[in-house]
Every structure is written in structure tokens, then in C-alpha cells.
CSV table of C-alpha atoms and ligand atoms in Angstrom, one decimal:
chain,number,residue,atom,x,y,z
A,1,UNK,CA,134.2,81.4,46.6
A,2,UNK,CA,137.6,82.2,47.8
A,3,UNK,CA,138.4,81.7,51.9
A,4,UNK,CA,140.9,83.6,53.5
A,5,UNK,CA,142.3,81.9,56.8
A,6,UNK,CA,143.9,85.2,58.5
A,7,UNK,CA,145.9,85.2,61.8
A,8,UNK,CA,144.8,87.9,64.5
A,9,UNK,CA,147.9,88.8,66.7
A,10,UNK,CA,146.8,91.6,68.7
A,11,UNK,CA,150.4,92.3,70.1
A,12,UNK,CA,150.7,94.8,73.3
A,13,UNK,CA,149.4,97.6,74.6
A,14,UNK,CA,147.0,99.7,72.0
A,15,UNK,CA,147.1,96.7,69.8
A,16,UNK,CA,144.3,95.2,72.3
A,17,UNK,CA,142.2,98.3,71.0
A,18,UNK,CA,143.3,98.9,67.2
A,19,UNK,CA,143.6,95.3,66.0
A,20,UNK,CA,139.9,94.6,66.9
A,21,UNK,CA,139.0,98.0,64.9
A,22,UNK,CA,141.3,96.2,61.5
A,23,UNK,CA,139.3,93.4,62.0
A,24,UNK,CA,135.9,94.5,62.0
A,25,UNK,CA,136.5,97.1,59.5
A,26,UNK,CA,137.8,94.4,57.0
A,27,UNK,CA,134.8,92.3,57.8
A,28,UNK,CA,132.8,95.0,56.8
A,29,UNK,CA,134.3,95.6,53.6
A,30,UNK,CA,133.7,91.9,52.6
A,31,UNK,CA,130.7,91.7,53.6
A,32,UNK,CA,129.2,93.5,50.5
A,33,UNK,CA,131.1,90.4,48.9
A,34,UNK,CA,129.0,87.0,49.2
A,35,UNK,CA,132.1,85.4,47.6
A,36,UNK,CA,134.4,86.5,49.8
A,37,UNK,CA,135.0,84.7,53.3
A,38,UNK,CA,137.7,85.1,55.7
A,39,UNK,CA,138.2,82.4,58.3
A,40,UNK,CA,139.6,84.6,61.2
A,41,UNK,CA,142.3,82.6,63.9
A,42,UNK,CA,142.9,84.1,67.4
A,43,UNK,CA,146.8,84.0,68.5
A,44,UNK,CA,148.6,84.6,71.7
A,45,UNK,CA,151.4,86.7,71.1
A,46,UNK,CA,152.9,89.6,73.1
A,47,UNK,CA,152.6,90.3,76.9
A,48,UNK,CA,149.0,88.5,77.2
A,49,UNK,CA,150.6,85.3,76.0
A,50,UNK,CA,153.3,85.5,78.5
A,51,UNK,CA,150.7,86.5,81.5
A,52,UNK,CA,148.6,83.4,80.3
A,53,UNK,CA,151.5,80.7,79.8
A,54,UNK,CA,154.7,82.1,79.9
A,55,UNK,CA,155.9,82.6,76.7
A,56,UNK,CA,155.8,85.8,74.5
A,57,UNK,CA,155.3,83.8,71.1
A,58,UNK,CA,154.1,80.4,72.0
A,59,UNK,CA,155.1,77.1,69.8
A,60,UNK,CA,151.3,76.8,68.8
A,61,UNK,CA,151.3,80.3,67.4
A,62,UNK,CA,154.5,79.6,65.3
A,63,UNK,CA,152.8,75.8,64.2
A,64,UNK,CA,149.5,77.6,63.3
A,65,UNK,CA,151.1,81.0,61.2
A,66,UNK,CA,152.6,78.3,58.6
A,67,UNK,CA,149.0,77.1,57.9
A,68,UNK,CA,147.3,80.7,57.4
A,69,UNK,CA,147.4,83.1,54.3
A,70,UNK,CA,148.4,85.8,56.1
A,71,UNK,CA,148.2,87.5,59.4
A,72,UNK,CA,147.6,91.0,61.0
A,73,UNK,CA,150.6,91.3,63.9
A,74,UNK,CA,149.8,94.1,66.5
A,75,UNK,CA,152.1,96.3,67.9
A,76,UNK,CA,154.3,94.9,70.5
A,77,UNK,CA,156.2,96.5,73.5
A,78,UNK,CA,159.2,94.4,73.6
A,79,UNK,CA,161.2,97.1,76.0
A,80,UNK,CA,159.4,96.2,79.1
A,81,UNK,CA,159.7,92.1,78.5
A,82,UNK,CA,161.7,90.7,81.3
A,83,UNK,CA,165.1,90.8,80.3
A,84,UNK,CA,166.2,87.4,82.4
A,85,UNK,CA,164.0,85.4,81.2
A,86,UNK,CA,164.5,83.7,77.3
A,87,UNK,CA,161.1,83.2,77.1
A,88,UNK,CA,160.6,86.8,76.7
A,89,UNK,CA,161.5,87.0,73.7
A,90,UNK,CA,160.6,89.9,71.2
A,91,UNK,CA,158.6,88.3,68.8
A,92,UNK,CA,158.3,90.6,65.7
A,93,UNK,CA,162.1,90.0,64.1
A,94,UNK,CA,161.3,86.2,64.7
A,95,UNK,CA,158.0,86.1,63.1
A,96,UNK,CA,159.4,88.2,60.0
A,97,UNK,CA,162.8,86.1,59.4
A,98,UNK,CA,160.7,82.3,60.0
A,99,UNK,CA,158.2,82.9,57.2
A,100,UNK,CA,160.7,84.6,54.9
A,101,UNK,CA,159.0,88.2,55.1
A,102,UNK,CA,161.4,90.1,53.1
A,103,UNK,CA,159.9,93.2,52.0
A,104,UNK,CA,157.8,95.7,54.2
A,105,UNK,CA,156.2,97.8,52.2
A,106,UNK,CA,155.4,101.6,53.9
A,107,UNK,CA,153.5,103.5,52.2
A,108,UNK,CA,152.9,107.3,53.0
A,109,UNK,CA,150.4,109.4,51.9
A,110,UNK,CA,149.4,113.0,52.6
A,111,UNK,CA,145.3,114.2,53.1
A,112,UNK,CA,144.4,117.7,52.6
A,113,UNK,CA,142.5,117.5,55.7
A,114,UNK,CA,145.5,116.6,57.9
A,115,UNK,CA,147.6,118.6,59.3
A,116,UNK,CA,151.0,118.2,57.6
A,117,UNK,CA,154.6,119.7,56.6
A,118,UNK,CA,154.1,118.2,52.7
A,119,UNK,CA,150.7,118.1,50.9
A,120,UNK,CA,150.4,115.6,47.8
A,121,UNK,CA,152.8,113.1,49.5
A,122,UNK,CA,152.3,109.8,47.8
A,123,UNK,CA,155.2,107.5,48.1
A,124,UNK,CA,156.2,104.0,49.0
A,125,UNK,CA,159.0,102.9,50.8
A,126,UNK,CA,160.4,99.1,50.7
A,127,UNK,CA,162.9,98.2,52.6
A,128,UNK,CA,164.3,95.1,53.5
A,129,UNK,CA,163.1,93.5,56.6
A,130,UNK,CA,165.7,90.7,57.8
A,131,UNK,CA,169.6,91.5,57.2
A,132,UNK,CA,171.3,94.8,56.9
A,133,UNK,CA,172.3,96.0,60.4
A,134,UNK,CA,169.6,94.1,62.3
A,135,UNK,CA,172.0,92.2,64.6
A,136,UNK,CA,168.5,90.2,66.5
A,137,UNK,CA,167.8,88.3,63.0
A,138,UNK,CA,170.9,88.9,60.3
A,139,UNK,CA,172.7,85.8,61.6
A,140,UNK,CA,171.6,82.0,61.0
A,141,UNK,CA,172.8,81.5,64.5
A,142,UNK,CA,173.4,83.7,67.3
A,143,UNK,CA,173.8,88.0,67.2
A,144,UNK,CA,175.6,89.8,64.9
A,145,UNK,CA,176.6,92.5,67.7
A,146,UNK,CA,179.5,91.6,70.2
A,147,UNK,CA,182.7,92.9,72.1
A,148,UNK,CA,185.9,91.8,72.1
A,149,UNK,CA,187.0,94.1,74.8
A,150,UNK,CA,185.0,96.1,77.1
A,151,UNK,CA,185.4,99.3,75.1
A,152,UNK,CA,185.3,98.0,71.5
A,153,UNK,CA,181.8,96.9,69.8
A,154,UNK,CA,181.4,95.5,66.5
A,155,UNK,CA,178.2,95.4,64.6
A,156,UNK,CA,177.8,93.3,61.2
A,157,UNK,CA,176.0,94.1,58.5
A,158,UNK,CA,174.6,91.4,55.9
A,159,UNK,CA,173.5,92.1,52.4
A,160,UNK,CA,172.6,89.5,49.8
A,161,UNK,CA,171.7,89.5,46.2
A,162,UNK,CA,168.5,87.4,47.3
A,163,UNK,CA,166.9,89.7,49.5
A,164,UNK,CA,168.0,93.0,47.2
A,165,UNK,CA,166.8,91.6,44.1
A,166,UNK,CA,163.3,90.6,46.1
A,167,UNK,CA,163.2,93.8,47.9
A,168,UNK,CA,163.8,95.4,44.4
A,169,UNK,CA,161.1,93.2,42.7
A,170,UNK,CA,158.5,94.0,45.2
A,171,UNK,CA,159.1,98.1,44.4
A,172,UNK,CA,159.0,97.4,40.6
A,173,UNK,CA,155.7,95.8,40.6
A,174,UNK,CA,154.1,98.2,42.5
A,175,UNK,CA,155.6,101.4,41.0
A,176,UNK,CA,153.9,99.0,37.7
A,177,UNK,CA,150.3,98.9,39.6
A,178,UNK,CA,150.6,102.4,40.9
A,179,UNK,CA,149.0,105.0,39.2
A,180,UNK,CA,151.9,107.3,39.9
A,181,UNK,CA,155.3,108.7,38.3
A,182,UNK,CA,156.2,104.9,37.7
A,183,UNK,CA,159.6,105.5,39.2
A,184,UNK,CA,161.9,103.4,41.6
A,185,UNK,CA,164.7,105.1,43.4
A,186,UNK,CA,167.6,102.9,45.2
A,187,UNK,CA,168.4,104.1,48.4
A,188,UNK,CA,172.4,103.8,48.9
A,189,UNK,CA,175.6,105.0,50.5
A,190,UNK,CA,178.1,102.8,47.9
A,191,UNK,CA,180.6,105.8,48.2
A,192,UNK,CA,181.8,104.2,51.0
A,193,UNK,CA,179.9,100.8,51.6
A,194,UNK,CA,181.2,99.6,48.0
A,195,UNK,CA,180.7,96.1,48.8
A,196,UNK,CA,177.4,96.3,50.7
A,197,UNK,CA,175.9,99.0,49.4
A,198,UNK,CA,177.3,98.1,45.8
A,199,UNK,CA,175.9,95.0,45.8
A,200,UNK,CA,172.4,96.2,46.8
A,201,UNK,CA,172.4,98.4,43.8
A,202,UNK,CA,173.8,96.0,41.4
A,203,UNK,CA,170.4,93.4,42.3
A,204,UNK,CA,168.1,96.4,42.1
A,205,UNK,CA,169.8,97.3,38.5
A,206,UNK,CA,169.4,93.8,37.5
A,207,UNK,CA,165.5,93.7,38.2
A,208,UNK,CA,165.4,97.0,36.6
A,209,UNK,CA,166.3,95.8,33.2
A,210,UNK,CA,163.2,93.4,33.6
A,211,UNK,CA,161.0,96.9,33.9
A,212,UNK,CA,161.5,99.1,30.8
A,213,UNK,CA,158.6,100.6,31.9
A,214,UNK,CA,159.7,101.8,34.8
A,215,UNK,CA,162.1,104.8,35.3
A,216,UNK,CA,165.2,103.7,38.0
A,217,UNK,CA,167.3,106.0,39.8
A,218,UNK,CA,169.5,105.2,42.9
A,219,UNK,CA,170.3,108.2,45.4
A,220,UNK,CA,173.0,108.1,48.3
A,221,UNK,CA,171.2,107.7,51.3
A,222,UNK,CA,172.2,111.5,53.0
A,223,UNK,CA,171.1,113.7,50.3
A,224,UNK,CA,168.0,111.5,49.9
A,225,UNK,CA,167.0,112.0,53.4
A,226,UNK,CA,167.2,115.7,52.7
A,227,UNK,CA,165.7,115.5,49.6
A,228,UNK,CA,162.8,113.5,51.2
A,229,UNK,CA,162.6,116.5,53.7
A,230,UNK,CA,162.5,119.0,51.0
A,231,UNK,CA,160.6,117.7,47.6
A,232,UNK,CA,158.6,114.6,48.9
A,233,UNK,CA,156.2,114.4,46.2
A,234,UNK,CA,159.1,113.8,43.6
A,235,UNK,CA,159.3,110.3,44.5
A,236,UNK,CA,156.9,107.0,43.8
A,237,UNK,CA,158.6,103.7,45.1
A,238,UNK,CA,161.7,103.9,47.4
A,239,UNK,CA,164.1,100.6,47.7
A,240,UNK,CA,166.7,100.5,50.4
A,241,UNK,CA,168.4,98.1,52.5
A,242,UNK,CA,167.0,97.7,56.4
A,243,UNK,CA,168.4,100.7,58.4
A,244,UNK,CA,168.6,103.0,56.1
A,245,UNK,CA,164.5,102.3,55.3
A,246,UNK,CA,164.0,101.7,59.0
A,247,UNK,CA,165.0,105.5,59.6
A,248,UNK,CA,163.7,107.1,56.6
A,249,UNK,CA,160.2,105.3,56.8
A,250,UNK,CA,160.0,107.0,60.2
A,251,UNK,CA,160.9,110.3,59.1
A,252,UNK,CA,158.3,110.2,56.1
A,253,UNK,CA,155.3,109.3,58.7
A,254,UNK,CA,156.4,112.7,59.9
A,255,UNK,CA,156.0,114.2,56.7
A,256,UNK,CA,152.6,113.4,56.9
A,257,UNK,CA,150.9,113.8,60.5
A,258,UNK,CA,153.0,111.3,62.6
A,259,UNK,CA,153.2,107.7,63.4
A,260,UNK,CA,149.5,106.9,63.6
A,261,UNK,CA,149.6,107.2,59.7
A,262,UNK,CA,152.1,104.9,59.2
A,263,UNK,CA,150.8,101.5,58.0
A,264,UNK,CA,153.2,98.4,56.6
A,265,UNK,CA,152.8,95.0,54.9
A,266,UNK,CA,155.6,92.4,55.3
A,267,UNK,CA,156.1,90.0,52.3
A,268,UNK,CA,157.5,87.2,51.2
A,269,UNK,CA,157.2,84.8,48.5
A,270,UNK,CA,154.6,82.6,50.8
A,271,UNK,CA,153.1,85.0,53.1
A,272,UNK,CA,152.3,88.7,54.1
A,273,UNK,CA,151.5,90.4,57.8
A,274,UNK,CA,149.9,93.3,58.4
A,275,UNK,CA,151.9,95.4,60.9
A,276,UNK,CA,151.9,99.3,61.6
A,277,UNK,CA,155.0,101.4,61.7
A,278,UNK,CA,154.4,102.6,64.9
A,279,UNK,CA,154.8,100.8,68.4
A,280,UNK,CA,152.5,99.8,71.1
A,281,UNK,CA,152.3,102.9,72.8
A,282,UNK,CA,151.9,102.8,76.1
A,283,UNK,CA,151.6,106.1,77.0
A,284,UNK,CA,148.3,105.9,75.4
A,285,UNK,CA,146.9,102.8,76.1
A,286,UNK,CA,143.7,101.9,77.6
A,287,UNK,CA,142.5,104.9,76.7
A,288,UNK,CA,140.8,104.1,73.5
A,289,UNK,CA,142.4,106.7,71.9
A,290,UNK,CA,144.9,105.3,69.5
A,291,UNK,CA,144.5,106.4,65.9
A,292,UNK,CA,143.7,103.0,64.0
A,293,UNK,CA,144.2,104.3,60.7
A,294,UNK,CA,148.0,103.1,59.9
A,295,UNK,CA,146.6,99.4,61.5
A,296,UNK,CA,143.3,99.4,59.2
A,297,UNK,CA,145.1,100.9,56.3
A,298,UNK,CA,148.4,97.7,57.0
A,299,UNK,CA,144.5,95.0,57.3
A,300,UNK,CA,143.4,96.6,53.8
A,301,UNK,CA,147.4,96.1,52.7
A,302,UNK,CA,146.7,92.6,53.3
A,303,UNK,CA,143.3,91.6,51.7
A,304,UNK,CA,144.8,93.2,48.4
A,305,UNK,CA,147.8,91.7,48.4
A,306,UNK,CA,145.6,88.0,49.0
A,307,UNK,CA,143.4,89.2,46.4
A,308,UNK,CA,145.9,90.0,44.0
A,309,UNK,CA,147.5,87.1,44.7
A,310,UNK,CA,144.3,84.4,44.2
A,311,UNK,CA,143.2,87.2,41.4
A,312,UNK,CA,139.9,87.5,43.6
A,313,UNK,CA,138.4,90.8,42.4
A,314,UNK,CA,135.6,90.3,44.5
A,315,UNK,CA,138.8,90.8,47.4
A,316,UNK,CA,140.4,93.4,45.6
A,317,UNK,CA,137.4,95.7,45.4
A,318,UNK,CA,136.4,94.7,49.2
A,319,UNK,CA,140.1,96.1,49.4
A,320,UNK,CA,139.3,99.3,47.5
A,321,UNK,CA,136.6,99.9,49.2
A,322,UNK,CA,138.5,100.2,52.8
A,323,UNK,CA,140.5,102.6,51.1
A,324,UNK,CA,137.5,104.6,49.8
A,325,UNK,CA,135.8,104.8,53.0
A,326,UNK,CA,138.9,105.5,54.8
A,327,UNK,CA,139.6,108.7,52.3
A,328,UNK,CA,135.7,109.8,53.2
A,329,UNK,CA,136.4,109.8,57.0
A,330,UNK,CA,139.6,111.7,56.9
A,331,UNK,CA,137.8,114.2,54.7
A,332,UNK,CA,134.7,115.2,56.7
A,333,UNK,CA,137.1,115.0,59.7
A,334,UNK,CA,134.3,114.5,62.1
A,335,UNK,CA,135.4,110.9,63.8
A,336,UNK,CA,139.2,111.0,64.2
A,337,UNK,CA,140.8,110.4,67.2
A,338,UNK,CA,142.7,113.4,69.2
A,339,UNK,CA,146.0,113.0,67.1
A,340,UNK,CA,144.1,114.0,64.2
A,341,UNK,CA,142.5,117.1,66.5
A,342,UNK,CA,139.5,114.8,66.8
A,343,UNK,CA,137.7,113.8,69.7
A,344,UNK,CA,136.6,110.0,68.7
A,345,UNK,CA,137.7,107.3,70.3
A,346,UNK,CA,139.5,104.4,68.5
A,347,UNK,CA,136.7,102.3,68.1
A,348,UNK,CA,133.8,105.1,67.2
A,349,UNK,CA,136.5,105.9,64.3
A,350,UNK,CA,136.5,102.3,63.4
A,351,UNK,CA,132.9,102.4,63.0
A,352,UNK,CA,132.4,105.5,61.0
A,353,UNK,CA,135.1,103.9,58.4
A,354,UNK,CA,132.9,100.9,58.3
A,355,UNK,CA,129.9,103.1,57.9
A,356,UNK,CA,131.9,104.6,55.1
A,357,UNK,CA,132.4,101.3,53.5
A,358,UNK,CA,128.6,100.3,53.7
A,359,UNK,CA,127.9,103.3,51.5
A,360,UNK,CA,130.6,103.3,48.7
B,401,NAD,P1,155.6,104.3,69.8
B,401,NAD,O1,155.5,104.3,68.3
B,401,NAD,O2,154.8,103.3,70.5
B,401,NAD,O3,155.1,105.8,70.3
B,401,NAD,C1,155.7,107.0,69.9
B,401,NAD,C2,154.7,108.1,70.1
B,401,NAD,O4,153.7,108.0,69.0
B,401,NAD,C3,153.9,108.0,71.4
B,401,NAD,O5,153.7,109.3,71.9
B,401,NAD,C4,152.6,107.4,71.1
B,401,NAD,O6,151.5,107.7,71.9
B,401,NAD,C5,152.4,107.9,69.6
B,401,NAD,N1,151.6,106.9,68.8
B,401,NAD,C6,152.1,105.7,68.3
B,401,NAD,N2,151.1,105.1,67.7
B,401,NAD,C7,150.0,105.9,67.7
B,401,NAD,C8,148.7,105.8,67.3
B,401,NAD,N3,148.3,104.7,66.5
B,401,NAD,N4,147.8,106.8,67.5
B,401,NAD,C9,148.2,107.8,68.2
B,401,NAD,N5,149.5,108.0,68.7
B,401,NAD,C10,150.4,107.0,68.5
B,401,NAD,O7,157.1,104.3,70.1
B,401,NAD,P2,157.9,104.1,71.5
B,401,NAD,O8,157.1,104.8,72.6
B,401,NAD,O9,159.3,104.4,71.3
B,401,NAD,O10,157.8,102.5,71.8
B,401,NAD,C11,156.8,101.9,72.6
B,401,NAD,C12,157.0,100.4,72.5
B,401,NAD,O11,156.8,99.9,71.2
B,401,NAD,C13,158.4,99.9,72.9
B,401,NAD,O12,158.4,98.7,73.6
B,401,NAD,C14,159.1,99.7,71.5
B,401,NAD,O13,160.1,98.8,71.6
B,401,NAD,C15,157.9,99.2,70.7
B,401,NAD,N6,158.0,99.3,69.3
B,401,NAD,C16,157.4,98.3,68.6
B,401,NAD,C17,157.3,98.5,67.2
B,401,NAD,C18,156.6,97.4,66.4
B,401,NAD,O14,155.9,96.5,67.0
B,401,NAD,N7,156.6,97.4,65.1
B,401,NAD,C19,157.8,99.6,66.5
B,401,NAD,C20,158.4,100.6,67.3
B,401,NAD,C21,158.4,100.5,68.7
């Protein structure tokens, strides 16, 4: 019997509607598994939180997220936080640099039944989550942004061989799982960031020569976006340091039908989070229509990675599963939400994925 304890952070905004839809839909998956039980644990985070005790990522939550397994993190809508009060405090960089949450993994994935600019897309992209050019969490204390005069502003960028060679670790396993081209390529500008950009593909080349089975290549980072643009399907796992992925993750979502297909897993060597690519969306919430499939498809990120990590097959096929059922509803095309051309709401699309399940 393996128990799960999993966080629910529903975050901001269309959070409150697709985090509930990750959640039911994983609880339907494991239902068809006696063995499998996952203690669920509510979470203020976000806007909520601050309406309810003035804080945007309470104490108790951070207490409570080092006693879980993992935890599925909702969308949040940091740019409309007060900006006077430090209590307001975007919680997302926070939550990924306490519990070490190096890696988000972004996978993206083309459907025949989807409108797209690629079809057999089927790539990953890892990129680091908590150095590079992120000035909010590269620093052990205070920004890495600042002005010495009013017209000069310098922003630092941090590399380490830690974070590269666990970054680059977490792509060579899964190009290893992957039933794919078994291929990691380093994403890199070393032509002119010799030091930072060196040293990112000096870790990855070290883990490389742990993976003879694995085929590594490193690109610089300009013709690779083009490339990405142009010839998708030639690539299986992508490594790169924080901006550079932050961009291009973004740019492959569009690849592929847009944001609402863009799901993510944080990891690190303790835990892993479930978090979409995309943000809260406010133009579009309350409205029930937010597509739910990049937040169900980040949930189902997260029971395999537990599963794999306890070797809990019963877990790992719940996990399949999702992605089974998931594949049906996108292929019948009758329950997706407007984004998709659809006219389900959010949770009626949540329901015919867990239908879907039920029946693999
Ligand atoms: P956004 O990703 O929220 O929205 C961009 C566009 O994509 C909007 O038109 C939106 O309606 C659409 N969209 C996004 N997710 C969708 C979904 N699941 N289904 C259908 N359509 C979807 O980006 P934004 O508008 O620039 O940012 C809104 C807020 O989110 C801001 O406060 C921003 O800072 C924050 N944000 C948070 C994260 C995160 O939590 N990881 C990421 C990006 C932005």
C-alpha cells in the first residue's frame, strides 16, 4: 500500500477552476488502484490567502510543504499583488528555491486533432529553475538587479556546476525512459558567455559521459530557437540554463496550440510540484473556461514521478492511465474547452478525461 501526502495550492485566478479538475482527475485514475492512496492537504497560497490573513504564502504553508511528497501549485497572478506591502510577496520563485526545485521539466507534445504549426512534436525541455538571470531568487540574500546611477542597470547572472549537472541529469534520464530519439541537446550561447555559458556545458558533458547510451549535442541558443521554429520534431530532451528555457519553453507551447498545453514539473532531489506553464489568466477567469489539460497533464507529471520514485507500479500505471484518457479526449474532440474550438467548460472537460480513465 503506498500513501501519497500531496499539497493542493490552487494559486489565483483560473487556478480556483483547473486545480480542482487535476485533482479529481488524478483521484480517478487511482481509484482503479486499491493500493494506491493519496492523502490530499489544502493550502492557502495566492490572493485567497492574502484576502483571508494577509499573507500571500503563509508560514503554515511553508511548515507544512516540507512534510508532503509533492504538491500541485496553481497558477498565480503576482502582477496585481500590492506592491507596498512585503507581505505580498510572489510566492512561486520562493516555493521553487526553499525545497531545492531545480529542474522543471516542459514537455510539449503535438495532437493530430489540434490545431497546430508542427505535427509530431514530441520534446522536452529542462531548464533550470533557480539561478541564471532570475534576479527574485539567484542571490542567497537580497536581488541580483540594481542601479548605481539612475540611468545604468546591472543584472547578474549565476551559473553553478550543481544546478547544470542536476539540470543535465534530469534530461539524461528521461531521454533514457523516453521512447524517443534518445538524444539530449544543450542549449548555449558560450561564443560569448564563455564563463557562464561554458561552464553550463562543461556539467552537461560531464553527465553525458555517464550516458553512452544517449546521443549529446549542444546548440547555441539563436540558431536553436530558429531551428525549434523550423524542424521541431528533430529534438527529444532540451537542457538549458533559466532564461534561455524560460523563453523557448514558451515559444514551443506555441508550436503546439498555445499556453493551455503547456504543463511542467519542478524537481529536486526531495520533492516535485506540479505547475503549468502558463499564468493565472485573468482575462478568463470565472468563466469556467480555462483549458485544464497543461494542469492535469503537470498532476499526472507528478504521480509518475512519485511512482517512479517509490517504484509503485500500481502509481505508475494510475499515471499512464491519465495520459491514455487524456490522448482519447483530445482525439474525439468533443469536450474541449473554446481554446481547443470546443465548447466544454473546464470542469465538463475534466469529467470526460476522467470518464476516459474509467474505461482504459
Ligand atoms: P497568462 O499565461 O495568464 O495568459 C496569456 C494568455 O493565454 C491569455 O489570453 C489567457 O487567457 C491564455 N491562457 C493561459 N492559460 C490558459 C488556459 N489554461 N486555457 C485557456 N487560455 C489560457 O499570461 P499573462 O496574462 O501574461 O499573465 C497573467 C498573470 O499570470 C500575471 O500576474 C503573471 O505575472 C502571471 N504568470 C504566472 C505564471 C505562473 O504562475 N507560473 C506564469 C506566467 C504568468
Amino acid at each position: 500500500m503506498s500513501d501519497y501526502r500531496i499539497g493542493i495550492l490552487q494559486g489565483d485566478d483560473i487556478g480556483l477552476e483547473i486545480v480542482p479538475v487535476a485533482v479529481s482527475v488524478l483521484q480517478a485514475a487511482i481509484s482503479k488502484y486499491p493500493d494506491v492512496a493519496i492523502d490530499w492537504v489544502d493550502l492557502p497560497v495566492g490572493m485567497p490567502s492574502y484576502r483571508r490573513s494577509g499573507e500571500t504564502l503563509p508560514q503554515q504553508t511553508l511548515d507544512t510543504l516540507y512534510t508532503l511528497d509533492g504538491w500541485i501549485l496553481g497558477p498565480i497572478g503576482h502582477m496585481v499583488y500590492p506592491k507596498d506591502d512585503p507581505k505580498a510577496v510572489n510566492p512561486h520563485p520562493i516555493i521553487r528555491r526553499n525545497y531545492d526545485l531545480v529542474s522543471n521539466i516542459r514537455p510539449t507534445r503535438s495532437y493530430p486533432s489540434i490545431p497546430s504549426l508542427h505535427q509530431d512534436v514530441d520534446l522536452v525541455i529542462v531548464r533550470e529553475n533557480n539561478e541564471g538571470f532570475q534576479p527574485d531568487r539567484n542571490m542567497f540574500t537580497g536581488k541580483a538587479e540594481f542601479m548605481p546611477t539612475p540611468d545604468m542597470a546591472l543584472s547578474l547572472r549565476v551559473i553553478t556546476r550543481r544546478n547544470s549537472g542536476f539540470v543535465a541529469r534530469t534530461g539524461f534520464e528521461l531521454a533514457r525512459q523516453r521512447d524517443n530519439k534518445k538524444k539530449v541537446t544543450a542549449i548555449h550561447k558560450n561564443t560569448v558567455f564563455k564563463l557562464g555559458c561554458g561552464l553550463f556545458v562543461e556539467a552537461c558533458a560531464e553527465v553525458a559521459g555517464e550516458y553512452p547510451d544517449i546521443t549529446f549535442e549542444t546548440r547555441v541558443v539563436d540558431t536553436f530557437a530558429m531551428n525549434l521554429v523550423m524542424h521541431p520534431q528533430d529534438f527529444d530532451v532540451i537542457v538549458s540554463t533559466n532564461m534561455f528555457g524560460d523563453i523557448l519553453t514558451d515559444e514551443a507551447a506555441g508550436l503546439v496550440g498555445g499556453l493551455g498545453m503547456a504543463p511542467g514539473l519542478n524537481v529536486g532531489p526531495k520533492y516535485a510540484m506540479a505547475q503549468a506553464t502558463h499564468g493565472s489568466a485573468p482575462d478568463i477567469a470565472g468563466r469556467h473556461i480555462a483549458n485544464p489539460y497543461a494542469m492535469i497533464v503537470s498532476a499526472q507529471m507528478l504521480l509518475l514521478w512519485l511512482g517512479e520514485k517509490k517504484q509503485d507500479q500500481a502509481a505508475i500505471r494510475a499515471a499512464q492511465d491519465i495520459e491514455a484518457g487524456i490522448t482519447e479526449v483530445l482525439s474525439r474532440m468533443e469536450t474541449v474547452t473554446p481554446d481547443l474550438q470546443g465548447s466544454a467548460s473546464t470542469e465538463e472537460m475534466g469529467e470526460a478525461v476522467c470518464r476516459a480513465i474509467l474505461a482504459v
